[in-house]
Structure formats: structure tokens, C-alpha cells
PDB file of C-alpha atoms and ligand atoms in Angstrom:
ATOM      1  CA  MET A   1      -6.783   3.890  -3.600  1.00  0.00           C
ATOM      2  CA  PRO A   2      -5.578   0.666  -1.952  1.00  0.00           C
ATOM      3  CA  GLU A   3      -3.105   1.717   0.743  1.00  0.00           C
ATOM      4  CA  LEU A   4      -0.439  -0.412   2.415  1.00  0.00           C
ATOM      5  CA  PRO A   5      -2.865  -2.171   4.807  1.00  0.00           C
ATOM      6  CA  GLU A   6      -5.170  -3.125   1.919  1.00  0.00           C
ATOM      7  CA  VAL A   7      -2.213  -4.434  -0.098  1.00  0.00           C
ATOM      8  CA  GLU A   8      -0.953  -6.397   2.921  1.00  0.00           C
ATOM      9  CA  THR A   9      -4.406  -7.970   3.334  1.00  0.00           C
ATOM     10  CA  THR A  10      -4.518  -8.763  -0.382  1.00  0.00           C
ATOM     11  CA  LEU A  11      -1.135 -10.469  -0.058  1.00  0.00           C
ATOM     12  CA  ARG A  12      -2.339 -12.561   2.903  1.00  0.00           C
ATOM     13  CA  ALA A  13      -5.412 -13.617   0.916  1.00  0.00           C
ATOM     14  CA  ILE A  14      -3.274 -15.012  -1.926  1.00  0.00           C
ATOM     15  CA  LYS A  15      -0.357 -16.238   0.221  1.00  0.00           C
ATOM     16  CA  LYS A  16      -1.610 -19.828  -0.085  1.00  0.00           C
ATOM     17  CA  PHE A  17      -0.435 -19.833  -3.722  1.00  0.00           C
ATOM     18  CA  GLN A  18       3.170 -19.740  -2.518  1.00  0.00           C
ATOM     19  CA  GLY A  19       4.815 -23.084  -3.336  1.00  0.00           C
ATOM     20  CA  GLN A  20       2.305 -23.868  -6.087  1.00  0.00           C
ATOM     21  CA  SER A  21       3.029 -24.018  -9.817  1.00  0.00           C
ATOM     22  CA  LEU A  22       2.030 -21.056 -11.930  1.00  0.00           C
ATOM     23  CA  THR A  23       0.711 -22.768 -15.054  1.00  0.00           C
ATOM     24  CA  SER A  24       0.248 -19.638 -17.150  1.00  0.00           C
ATOM     25  CA  ILE A  25      -0.632 -15.967 -17.179  1.00  0.00           C
ATOM     26  CA  LYS A  26      -3.291 -14.579 -19.491  1.00  0.00           C
ATOM     27  CA  VAL A  27      -3.215 -10.843 -20.166  1.00  0.00           C
ATOM     28  CA  HIS A  28      -6.494  -9.557 -21.602  1.00  0.00           C
ATOM     29  CA  ASN A  29      -5.518  -5.891 -21.613  1.00  0.00           C
ATOM     30  CA  ARG A  30      -1.867  -4.779 -21.764  1.00  0.00           C
ATOM     31  CA  ASN A  31      -2.670  -1.082 -21.456  1.00  0.00           C
ATOM     32  CA  LEU A  32      -2.178  -0.546 -17.760  1.00  0.00           C
ATOM     33  CA  ARG A  33      -0.251   2.421 -16.331  1.00  0.00           C
ATOM     34  CA  TRP A  34       2.740   0.963 -18.175  1.00  0.00           C
ATOM     35  CA  ALA A  35       2.165  -1.515 -20.981  1.00  0.00           C
ATOM     36  CA  VAL A  36       2.621  -5.123 -19.835  1.00  0.00           C
ATOM     37  CA  ALA A  37       5.816  -6.488 -21.479  1.00  0.00           C
ATOM     38  CA  LYS A  38       5.227  -8.752 -24.480  1.00  0.00           C
ATOM     39  CA  GLY A  39       7.359 -11.688 -23.286  1.00  0.00           C
ATOM     40  CA  LEU A  40       5.812 -11.855 -19.826  1.00  0.00           C
ATOM     41  CA  GLU A  41       3.451 -14.791 -20.459  1.00  0.00           C
ATOM     42  CA  LYS A  42       6.150 -16.893 -22.118  1.00  0.00           C
ATOM     43  CA  ASN A  43       8.758 -16.213 -19.420  1.00  0.00           C
ATOM     44  CA  SER A  44       6.489 -17.068 -16.507  1.00  0.00           C
ATOM     45  CA  ARG A  45       4.864 -20.238 -17.846  1.00  0.00           C
ATOM     46  CA  ASN A  46       5.047 -23.458 -15.764  1.00  0.00           C
ATOM     47  CA  GLN A  47       7.163 -22.027 -12.984  1.00  0.00           C
ATOM     48  CA  LYS A  48       7.023 -22.665  -9.291  1.00  0.00           C
ATOM     49  CA  LEU A  49       5.989 -19.676  -7.183  1.00  0.00           C
ATOM     50  CA  ILE A  50       8.879 -19.783  -4.732  1.00  0.00           C
ATOM     51  CA  ASN A  51       7.917 -16.789  -2.641  1.00  0.00           C
ATOM     52  CA  LEU A  52       5.149 -14.213  -2.481  1.00  0.00           C
ATOM     53  CA  HIS A  53       5.769 -11.019  -0.530  1.00  0.00           C
ATOM     54  CA  ARG A  54       5.120  -7.301  -0.391  1.00  0.00           C
ATOM     55  CA  ARG A  55       7.488  -4.321  -0.746  1.00  0.00           C
ATOM     56  CA  ALA A  56       5.754  -0.961  -0.225  1.00  0.00           C
ATOM     57  CA  LYS A  57       2.574  -1.365  -2.269  1.00  0.00           C
ATOM     58  CA  TYR A  58       4.051  -3.879  -4.718  1.00  0.00           C
ATOM     59  CA  ILE A  59       3.101  -7.542  -4.539  1.00  0.00           C
ATOM     60  CA  ILE A  60       6.157  -9.523  -5.633  1.00  0.00           C
ATOM     61  CA  PHE A  61       5.865 -12.982  -7.181  1.00  0.00           C
ATOM     62  CA  GLU A  62       9.241 -14.716  -6.993  1.00  0.00           C
ATOM     63  CA  LEU A  63       9.263 -17.373  -9.732  1.00  0.00           C
ATOM     64  CA  GLU A  64      12.080 -19.792 -10.534  1.00  0.00           C
ATOM     65  CA  ASN A  65      13.483 -17.641 -13.352  1.00  0.00           C
ATOM     66  CA  THR A  66      12.089 -14.170 -12.794  1.00  0.00           C
ATOM     67  CA  PHE A  67      10.226 -11.788 -10.492  1.00  0.00           C
ATOM     68  CA  LEU A  68       6.819 -10.270 -11.211  1.00  0.00           C
ATOM     69  CA  LEU A  69       5.867  -6.938  -9.605  1.00  0.00           C
ATOM     70  CA  LEU A  70       2.175  -6.195  -9.351  1.00  0.00           C
ATOM     71  CA  HIS A  71       0.810  -2.788  -8.299  1.00  0.00           C
ATOM     72  CA  LEU A  72      -2.923  -2.259  -7.720  1.00  0.00           C
ATOM     73  CA  GLY A  73      -2.841   1.421  -8.728  1.00  0.00           C
ATOM     74  CA  MET A  74      -5.882   3.526  -7.798  1.00  0.00           C
ATOM     75  CA  SER A  75      -8.637   0.970  -8.184  1.00  0.00           C
ATOM     76  CA  GLY A  76      -7.088  -2.474  -8.629  1.00  0.00           C
ATOM     77  CA  SER A  77      -8.131  -5.577  -6.721  1.00  0.00           C
ATOM     78  CA  LEU A  78      -7.534  -9.320  -6.781  1.00  0.00           C
ATOM     79  CA  ARG A  79      -9.969 -12.173  -6.362  1.00  0.00           C
ATOM     80  CA  ILE A  80      -9.711 -15.940  -6.486  1.00  0.00           C
ATOM     81  CA  LEU A  81     -11.644 -18.245  -8.803  1.00  0.00           C
ATOM     82  CA  LYS A  82     -11.498 -21.954  -9.625  1.00  0.00           C
ATOM     83  CA  SER A  83      -9.133 -22.459 -12.592  1.00  0.00           C
ATOM     84  CA  GLU A  84     -11.925 -23.690 -14.815  1.00  0.00           C
ATOM     85  CA  ASP A  85     -14.291 -20.806 -13.996  1.00  0.00           C
ATOM     86  CA  ASN A  86     -14.965 -18.453 -16.845  1.00  0.00           C
ATOM     87  CA  TYR A  87     -17.325 -15.845 -15.497  1.00  0.00           C
ATOM     88  CA  PHE A  88     -15.484 -12.608 -15.978  1.00  0.00           C
ATOM     89  CA  LEU A  89     -16.296  -9.103 -14.891  1.00  0.00           C
ATOM     90  CA  LYS A  90     -15.751  -5.895 -16.770  1.00  0.00           C
ATOM     91  CA  HIS A  91     -12.140  -4.705 -16.178  1.00  0.00           C
ATOM     92  CA  ASP A  92     -10.705  -8.176 -15.491  1.00  0.00           C
ATOM     93  CA  HIS A  93      -7.300  -7.629 -17.141  1.00  0.00           C
ATOM     94  CA  ILE A  94      -5.005 -10.443 -16.008  1.00  0.00           C
ATOM     95  CA  GLU A  95      -5.358 -14.094 -14.908  1.00  0.00           C
ATOM     96  CA  PHE A  96      -2.631 -15.873 -12.919  1.00  0.00           C
ATOM     97  CA  ILE A  97      -3.582 -19.513 -13.433  1.00  0.00           C
ATOM     98  CA  PHE A  98      -2.447 -22.234 -10.996  1.00  0.00           C
ATOM     99  CA  ASP A  99      -3.421 -25.929 -10.868  1.00  0.00           C
ATOM    100  CA  ASN A 100      -6.749 -25.643  -9.080  1.00  0.00           C
ATOM    101  CA  GLU A 101      -7.397 -21.947  -8.681  1.00  0.00           C
ATOM    102  CA  LYS A 102      -6.516 -18.669 -10.336  1.00  0.00           C
ATOM    103  CA  ILE A 103      -5.980 -15.080  -9.246  1.00  0.00           C
ATOM    104  CA  ILE A 104      -7.845 -12.425 -11.242  1.00  0.00           C
ATOM    105  CA  TYR A 105      -6.593  -8.855 -11.432  1.00  0.00           C
ATOM    106  CA  ASN A 106      -9.391  -6.325 -11.955  1.00  0.00           C
ATOM    107  CA  ASP A 107      -8.742  -2.601 -12.376  1.00  0.00           C
ATOM    108  CA  PRO A 108     -11.374  -0.161 -13.703  1.00  0.00           C
ATOM    109  CA  ARG A 109      -9.051   2.858 -13.921  1.00  0.00           C
ATOM    110  CA  ARG A 110      -5.981   0.912 -15.110  1.00  0.00           C
ATOM    111  CA  PHE A 111      -3.415   2.834 -13.014  1.00  0.00           C
ATOM    112  CA  GLY A 112      -1.989  -0.459 -11.804  1.00  0.00           C
ATOM    113  CA  SER A 113       0.952  -2.256 -13.388  1.00  0.00           C
ATOM    114  CA  LEU A 114       2.677  -5.601 -13.891  1.00  0.00           C
ATOM    115  CA  HIS A 115       6.440  -5.728 -14.447  1.00  0.00           C
ATOM    116  CA  MET A 116       8.896  -8.577 -14.920  1.00  0.00           C
ATOM    117  CA  THR A 117      12.527  -8.391 -13.767  1.00  0.00           C
ATOM    118  CA  LYS A 118      15.491 -10.658 -12.984  1.00  0.00           C
ATOM    119  CA  ASP A 119      16.964  -8.189 -10.497  1.00  0.00           C
ATOM    120  CA  ILE A 120      14.280  -7.084  -8.070  1.00  0.00           C
ATOM    121  CA  ASN A 121      16.456  -4.969  -5.753  1.00  0.00           C
ATOM    122  CA  ASN A 122      17.758  -2.811  -8.566  1.00  0.00           C
ATOM    123  CA  HIS A 123      14.425  -2.397 -10.331  1.00  0.00           C
ATOM    124  CA  LYS A 124      13.610   1.294 -10.904  1.00  0.00           C
ATOM    125  CA  LEU A 125      10.332   1.030  -8.940  1.00  0.00           C
ATOM    126  CA  ILE A 126      11.979  -0.612  -5.913  1.00  0.00           C
ATOM    127  CA  SER A 127      15.561   0.653  -5.607  1.00  0.00           C
ATOM    128  CA  GLN A 128      14.708   4.155  -4.302  1.00  0.00           C
ATOM    129  CA  LEU A 129      12.203   3.092  -1.647  1.00  0.00           C
ATOM    130  CA  GLY A 130      12.688   3.854   2.041  1.00  0.00           C
ATOM    131  CA  PRO A 131      12.201   1.268   4.811  1.00  0.00           C
ATOM    132  CA  GLU A 132       8.949  -0.537   5.551  1.00  0.00           C
ATOM    133  CA  PRO A 133       6.986   1.346   8.254  1.00  0.00           C
ATOM    134  CA  LEU A 134       6.437  -1.773  10.377  1.00  0.00           C
ATOM    135  CA  SER A 135      10.085  -2.855  10.231  1.00  0.00           C
ATOM    136  CA  GLU A 136      12.717  -2.112  12.873  1.00  0.00           C
ATOM    137  CA  ASN A 137      14.584  -0.007  10.328  1.00  0.00           C
ATOM    138  CA  PHE A 138      11.874   2.622  10.705  1.00  0.00           C
ATOM    139  CA  ASN A 139      12.657   3.982  14.166  1.00  0.00           C
ATOM    140  CA  GLY A 140      13.052   7.316  15.955  1.00  0.00           C
ATOM    141  CA  GLU A 141      16.765   7.691  15.198  1.00  0.00           C
ATOM    142  CA  TYR A 142      16.195   6.991  11.517  1.00  0.00           C
ATOM    143  CA  LEU A 143      13.324   9.487  11.274  1.00  0.00           C
ATOM    144  CA  LEU A 144      15.341  12.156  13.099  1.00  0.00           C
ATOM    145  CA  ASP A 145      18.100  11.674  10.555  1.00  0.00           C
ATOM    146  CA  CYS A 146      15.600  12.192   7.699  1.00  0.00           C
ATOM    147  CA  CYS A 147      14.265  15.309   9.460  1.00  0.00           C
ATOM    148  CA  LYS A 148      17.712  16.866   9.838  1.00  0.00           C
ATOM    149  CA  ARG A 149      18.315  16.588   6.095  1.00  0.00           C
ATOM    150  CA  SER A 150      14.863  17.914   5.150  1.00  0.00           C
ATOM    151  CA  LYS A 151      13.588  21.379   4.252  1.00  0.00           C
ATOM    152  CA  THR A 152       9.948  20.375   4.261  1.00  0.00           C
ATOM    153  CA  ASN A 153       7.156  19.935   6.814  1.00  0.00           C
ATOM    154  CA  ILE A 154       6.768  16.679   8.742  1.00  0.00           C
ATOM    155  CA  LYS A 155       3.607  15.501   6.960  1.00  0.00           C
ATOM    156  CA  THR A 156       5.200  15.805   3.521  1.00  0.00           C
ATOM    157  CA  LEU A 157       8.314  14.084   4.855  1.00  0.00           C
ATOM    158  CA  ILE A 158       6.549  10.968   6.185  1.00  0.00           C
ATOM    159  CA  MET A 159       4.508  10.680   2.979  1.00  0.00           C
ATOM    160  CA  ASN A 160       7.653  10.671   0.828  1.00  0.00           C
ATOM    161  CA  GLN A 161       8.328   7.047  -0.193  1.00  0.00           C
ATOM    162  CA  LYS A 162      12.081   7.706  -0.197  1.00  0.00           C
ATOM    163  CA  ASN A 163      11.935   8.298   3.572  1.00  0.00           C
ATOM    164  CA  VAL A 164       9.456   5.585   4.527  1.00  0.00           C
ATOM    165  CA  VAL A 165       6.951   3.681   2.390  1.00  0.00           C
ATOM    166  CA  GLY A 166       3.257   3.147   2.897  1.00  0.00           C
ATOM    167  CA  ILE A 167       2.125   6.151   4.966  1.00  0.00           C
ATOM    168  CA  GLY A 168      -0.705   7.421   2.758  1.00  0.00           C
ATOM    169  CA  ASN A 169      -2.661  10.640   3.195  1.00  0.00           C
ATOM    170  CA  ILE A 170      -5.268   9.412   5.689  1.00  0.00           C
ATOM    171  CA  TYR A 171      -2.719   7.504   7.759  1.00  0.00           C
ATOM    172  CA  ALA A 172      -0.376  10.544   7.850  1.00  0.00           C
ATOM    173  CA  SER A 173      -3.033  12.816   9.392  1.00  0.00           C
ATOM    174  CA  GLU A 174      -4.076  10.116  11.859  1.00  0.00           C
ATOM    175  CA  SER A 175      -0.497   9.278  12.899  1.00  0.00           C
ATOM    176  CA  LEU A 176       0.402  12.927  13.499  1.00  0.00           C
ATOM    177  CA  TYR A 177      -2.724  13.443  15.601  1.00  0.00           C
ATOM    178  CA  LEU A 178      -1.837  10.463  17.797  1.00  0.00           C
ATOM    179  CA  SER A 179       1.703  11.785  18.203  1.00  0.00           C
ATOM    180  CA  ARG A 180       0.455  15.339  18.977  1.00  0.00           C
ATOM    181  CA  ILE A 181       2.614  16.893  16.236  1.00  0.00           C
ATOM    182  CA  ASN A 182       1.284  19.674  13.980  1.00  0.00           C
ATOM    183  CA  PRO A 183       1.485  18.411  10.368  1.00  0.00           C
ATOM    184  CA  GLN A 184       2.805  21.808   9.232  1.00  0.00           C
ATOM    185  CA  LYS A 185       5.757  21.725  11.628  1.00  0.00           C
ATOM    186  CA  GLU A 186       9.156  22.092   9.982  1.00  0.00           C
ATOM    187  CA  SER A 187      10.872  18.709  10.044  1.00  0.00           C
ATOM    188  CA  GLN A 188      14.161  20.265  11.181  1.00  0.00           C
ATOM    189  CA  LYS A 189      12.563  21.444  14.433  1.00  0.00           C
ATOM    190  CA  LEU A 190      11.623  17.943  15.588  1.00  0.00           C
ATOM    191  CA  ASP A 191      13.588  16.274  18.378  1.00  0.00           C
ATOM    192  CA  ILE A 192      14.256  12.584  18.996  1.00  0.00           C
ATOM    193  CA  GLU A 193      11.361  12.187  21.428  1.00  0.00           C
ATOM    194  CA  GLU A 194       8.886  13.601  18.880  1.00  0.00           C
ATOM    195  CA  CYS A 195      10.304  11.392  16.132  1.00  0.00           C
ATOM    196  CA  ARG A 196       9.829   8.320  18.339  1.00  0.00           C
ATOM    197  CA  ARG A 197       6.210   9.322  18.972  1.00  0.00           C
ATOM    198  CA  ILE A 198       5.545   9.676  15.240  1.00  0.00           C
ATOM    199  CA  VAL A 199       7.112   6.289  14.497  1.00  0.00           C
ATOM    200  CA  SER A 200       5.152   4.462  17.176  1.00  0.00           C
ATOM    201  CA  SER A 201       1.886   6.218  16.179  1.00  0.00           C
ATOM    202  CA  ALA A 202       2.341   5.345  12.497  1.00  0.00           C
ATOM    203  CA  LYS A 203       3.008   1.701  13.382  1.00  0.00           C
ATOM    204  CA  LYS A 204      -0.079   1.660  15.589  1.00  0.00           C
ATOM    205  CA  VAL A 205      -2.381   3.177  12.943  1.00  0.00           C
ATOM    206  CA  LEU A 206      -1.133   0.872  10.174  1.00  0.00           C
ATOM    207  CA  SER A 207      -1.254  -2.238  12.374  1.00  0.00           C
ATOM    208  CA  GLU A 208      -4.821  -1.455  13.375  1.00  0.00           C
ATOM    209  CA  ALA A 209      -5.841  -1.077   9.721  1.00  0.00           C
ATOM    210  CA  ILE A 210      -4.195  -4.411   8.841  1.00  0.00           C
ATOM    211  CA  LYS A 211      -6.019  -6.045  11.745  1.00  0.00           C
ATOM    212  CA  VAL A 212      -9.359  -4.660  10.527  1.00  0.00           C
ATOM    213  CA  GLY A 213      -8.450  -5.859   7.042  1.00  0.00           C
ATOM    214  CA  GLY A 214      -8.064  -9.415   8.244  1.00  0.00           C
ATOM    215  CA  THR A 215     -11.808  -9.576   8.759  1.00  0.00           C
ATOM    216  CA  THR A 216     -12.446  -8.788   5.076  1.00  0.00           C
ATOM    217  CA  LEU A 217     -10.487 -11.781   3.733  1.00  0.00           C
ATOM    218  CA  LYS A 218     -13.624 -13.746   2.931  1.00  0.00           C
ATOM    219  CA  ASP A 219     -14.520 -11.123   0.304  1.00  0.00           C
ATOM    220  CA  PHE A 220     -11.753 -12.434  -1.929  1.00  0.00           C
ATOM    221  CA  TYR A 221     -13.983 -15.342  -2.848  1.00  0.00           C
ATOM    222  CA  SER A 222     -17.046 -13.291  -3.715  1.00  0.00           C
ATOM    223  CA  ALA A 223     -17.890 -11.858  -7.107  1.00  0.00           C
ATOM    224  CA  ASP A 224     -16.396  -8.481  -6.377  1.00  0.00           C
ATOM    225  CA  GLY A 225     -13.203  -8.743  -4.389  1.00  0.00           C
ATOM    226  CA  SER A 226     -12.685  -5.019  -4.003  1.00  0.00           C
ATOM    227  CA  PRO A 227     -11.521  -4.449  -0.431  1.00  0.00           C
ATOM    228  CA  GLY A 228     -11.762  -0.638  -0.663  1.00  0.00           C
ATOM    229  CA  TYR A 229     -10.750   1.388   2.368  1.00  0.00           C
ATOM    230  CA  PHE A 230     -10.757  -0.338   5.687  1.00  0.00           C
ATOM    231  CA  LYS A 231     -13.027   1.321   8.156  1.00  0.00           C
ATOM    232  CA  ILE A 232     -10.551   2.263  10.845  1.00  0.00           C
ATOM    233  CA  ARG A 233     -11.701   4.618  13.567  1.00  0.00           C
ATOM    234  CA  LEU A 234     -10.704   8.072  12.304  1.00  0.00           C
ATOM    235  CA  ASN A 235      -9.827  10.745  14.866  1.00  0.00           C
ATOM    236  CA  VAL A 236      -9.214  13.708  12.546  1.00  0.00           C
ATOM    237  CA  TYR A 237      -9.409  12.753   8.864  1.00  0.00           C
ATOM    238  CA  GLY A 238     -12.602  14.161   7.305  1.00  0.00           C
ATOM    239  CA  ARG A 239     -13.678  15.576  10.688  1.00  0.00           C
ATOM    240  CA  ASN A 240     -13.101  19.295  10.009  1.00  0.00           C
ATOM    241  CA  ASP A 241     -15.513  21.570  11.927  1.00  0.00           C
ATOM    242  CA  GLN A 242     -16.180  18.719  14.361  1.00  0.00           C
ATOM    243  CA  LYS A 243     -14.829  18.629  17.899  1.00  0.00           C
ATOM    244  CA  CYS A 244     -11.499  17.018  18.804  1.00  0.00           C
ATOM    245  CA  LYS A 245     -12.144  13.802  20.719  1.00  0.00           C
ATOM    246  CA  ASN A 246      -9.489  14.799  23.231  1.00  0.00           C
ATOM    247  CA  CYS A 247     -10.033  18.518  23.938  1.00  0.00           C
ATOM    248  CA  GLU A 248     -13.241  19.589  22.129  1.00  0.00           C
ATOM    249  CA  GLU A 249     -11.404  22.202  20.010  1.00  0.00           C
ATOM    250  CA  GLU A 250     -12.569  22.312  16.374  1.00  0.00           C
ATOM    251  CA  ILE A 251     -10.584  20.118  13.963  1.00  0.00           C
ATOM    252  CA  LEU A 252      -9.030  22.209  11.168  1.00  0.00           C
ATOM    253  CA  LYS A 253      -8.571  21.315   7.512  1.00  0.00           C
ATOM    254  CA  VAL A 254      -5.586  22.697   5.600  1.00  0.00           C
ATOM    255  CA  THR A 255      -3.915  21.797   2.322  1.00  0.00           C
ATOM    256  CA  ILE A 256      -0.313  20.580   2.517  1.00  0.00           C
ATOM    257  CA  ASN A 257       1.500  19.651  -0.674  1.00  0.00           C
ATOM    258  CA  GLN A 258      -1.895  19.654  -2.438  1.00  0.00           C
ATOM    259  CA  ARG A 259      -3.341  17.066  -0.052  1.00  0.00           C
ATOM    260  CA  ALA A 260      -6.198  17.563   2.421  1.00  0.00           C
ATOM    261  CA  THR A 261      -4.803  17.530   5.945  1.00  0.00           C
ATOM    262  CA  PHE A 262      -6.658  17.492   9.265  1.00  0.00           C
ATOM    263  CA  TYR A 263      -5.424  18.331  12.752  1.00  0.00           C
ATOM    264  CA  CYS A 264      -6.340  19.736  16.153  1.00  0.00           C
ATOM    265  CA  PRO A 265      -4.684  23.159  16.681  1.00  0.00           C
ATOM    266  CA  ASN A 266      -4.827  22.678  20.437  1.00  0.00           C
ATOM    267  CA  CYS A 267      -3.481  19.128  20.827  1.00  0.00           C
ATOM    268  CA  GLN A 268      -0.905  19.255  18.051  1.00  0.00           C
ATOM    269  CA  SER A 269       2.061  21.623  18.177  1.00  0.00           C
TER     270      SER A 269
HETATM  271 ZN1   ZN B   1      -7.565  18.489  20.554  1.00  0.00          ZN
END
């Protein structure tokens, strides 16, 4: 599944379309996770793309009259073609056509979505989201506040999009390892110092993944633009029964909230 770093890299790859005119949108298959609204093509025709940004894992196209929200789902990806090119791949569902080039949305499993709204901040998919992990609003004091109100473990808490967006399963295990916190620890038992460690570790892990992603930008011009998972250096994820890189204890695998979780029982408490 594309995680926040992959979506951020995707955004950077298409950022050059900001300021250009969106000539038209062609929808070849409306049956995504939610059906694409019927009036979407008509309402977005011949409009300037004023701004292009990301909120959580949504790519937001700010047009003159409306906003478009694109989610890549489990298997979605974007690639860029010349406007006149007509070599399509299986699962190419949507074309965003500009003057010289176009953005193609491909999604084999069709868990992605495209919504249109006039009021982006109150949209049902956006209004409940917590702060961006790389923003100043996600800090130790904020996380401690979330922990005090929580009855769950810390891994489940940081993966809940209402608390903070964009910390997916792999990044949660990796961030907690770096901060030396056991993923099963009750959130209420964390102190401010531990919360600060988790925040700085999560920012570090996500920033590193975005940095690695920058090197894959050229792939957006090739036939298959699928960025997949960035190959960040993993310390614990998928390393059960192998030795901890810090203390040589065996890495354990447990299931938390139905998700595979990896940690070192010696380094993380
Ligand atoms: Zn260890």
C-alpha cells in the first residue's frame, strides 16, 4: 500500500502541474472504492490548477471552482504521459489532461478514490484527521495529551489517523524501536520524555523514507510508474528471529490490533 512517504513523492513528481490549466478529466472506470461522481468531469473542465498539496494520504487538486481529492488506495499509482499519447495499460482508470502532458491514475485493486468538494476542510474524509507527522503540531506535548485520553497501547494510538496521520504499520514498528518504547505499552503510562522520543523517531523514519523516495522520481516517466515501498533500512520490521542490531537479543513478532508488530524485548520497555 502506498504510505505517506510514497504519496509525498508522488505529489512532488506531479507538482509541476501546479499553475497549469486542467483541460479535462476522462474517467474510464467509475467503480473505485467509492463511485466517482457523475458531474466531476463537467465541473473540472478548463480550470486552472491553483494549488496541489497533500493532506494525510490524499492528494488535493485545488481548482478555481472546486477541490479534487485523490487517494491511491492499496495499489494506486500515477504516471505522466504526453497529452497526445494513447498507449494505455490495464487498470488505467482516470486521465487528468493538461496542455502538454497528462497524469494517468492506475489502480489494479481499485481501493483508491476521487472525490470533488467545494469545502475541503469540512469534507468527511478530511475533517477528522489528526495533525501531519512532520508538522510542528505533532510534538511531545500533543502526543502526551493524546496518551492521557487513551485506553489503548502506544502502537495502536500512533496508527490512529485521528491522533496523527501517516504512521503506517511498518513505520510504527520502526519508530517505536528507535524510541526504545515497547509497542504494547499502555499509552497512559508514557511520560513527556518518552512522547518526545516517539515524535522525533517518527519524524526521522518518515523523513528518511521521503528522502529515499526522491531518488525514484524518474520512474514516473516510465511505462509503469508504480513506486511501491521505498527500501528504507529496516531495524525490526520483518526481522523476527533475527538478532537486534543494538543488543543481539532476538527480535519478537506479536500481533497488535490485528497487525504484525516487531520489537526488541531488551531494548524496548
Ligand atoms: Zn535490542
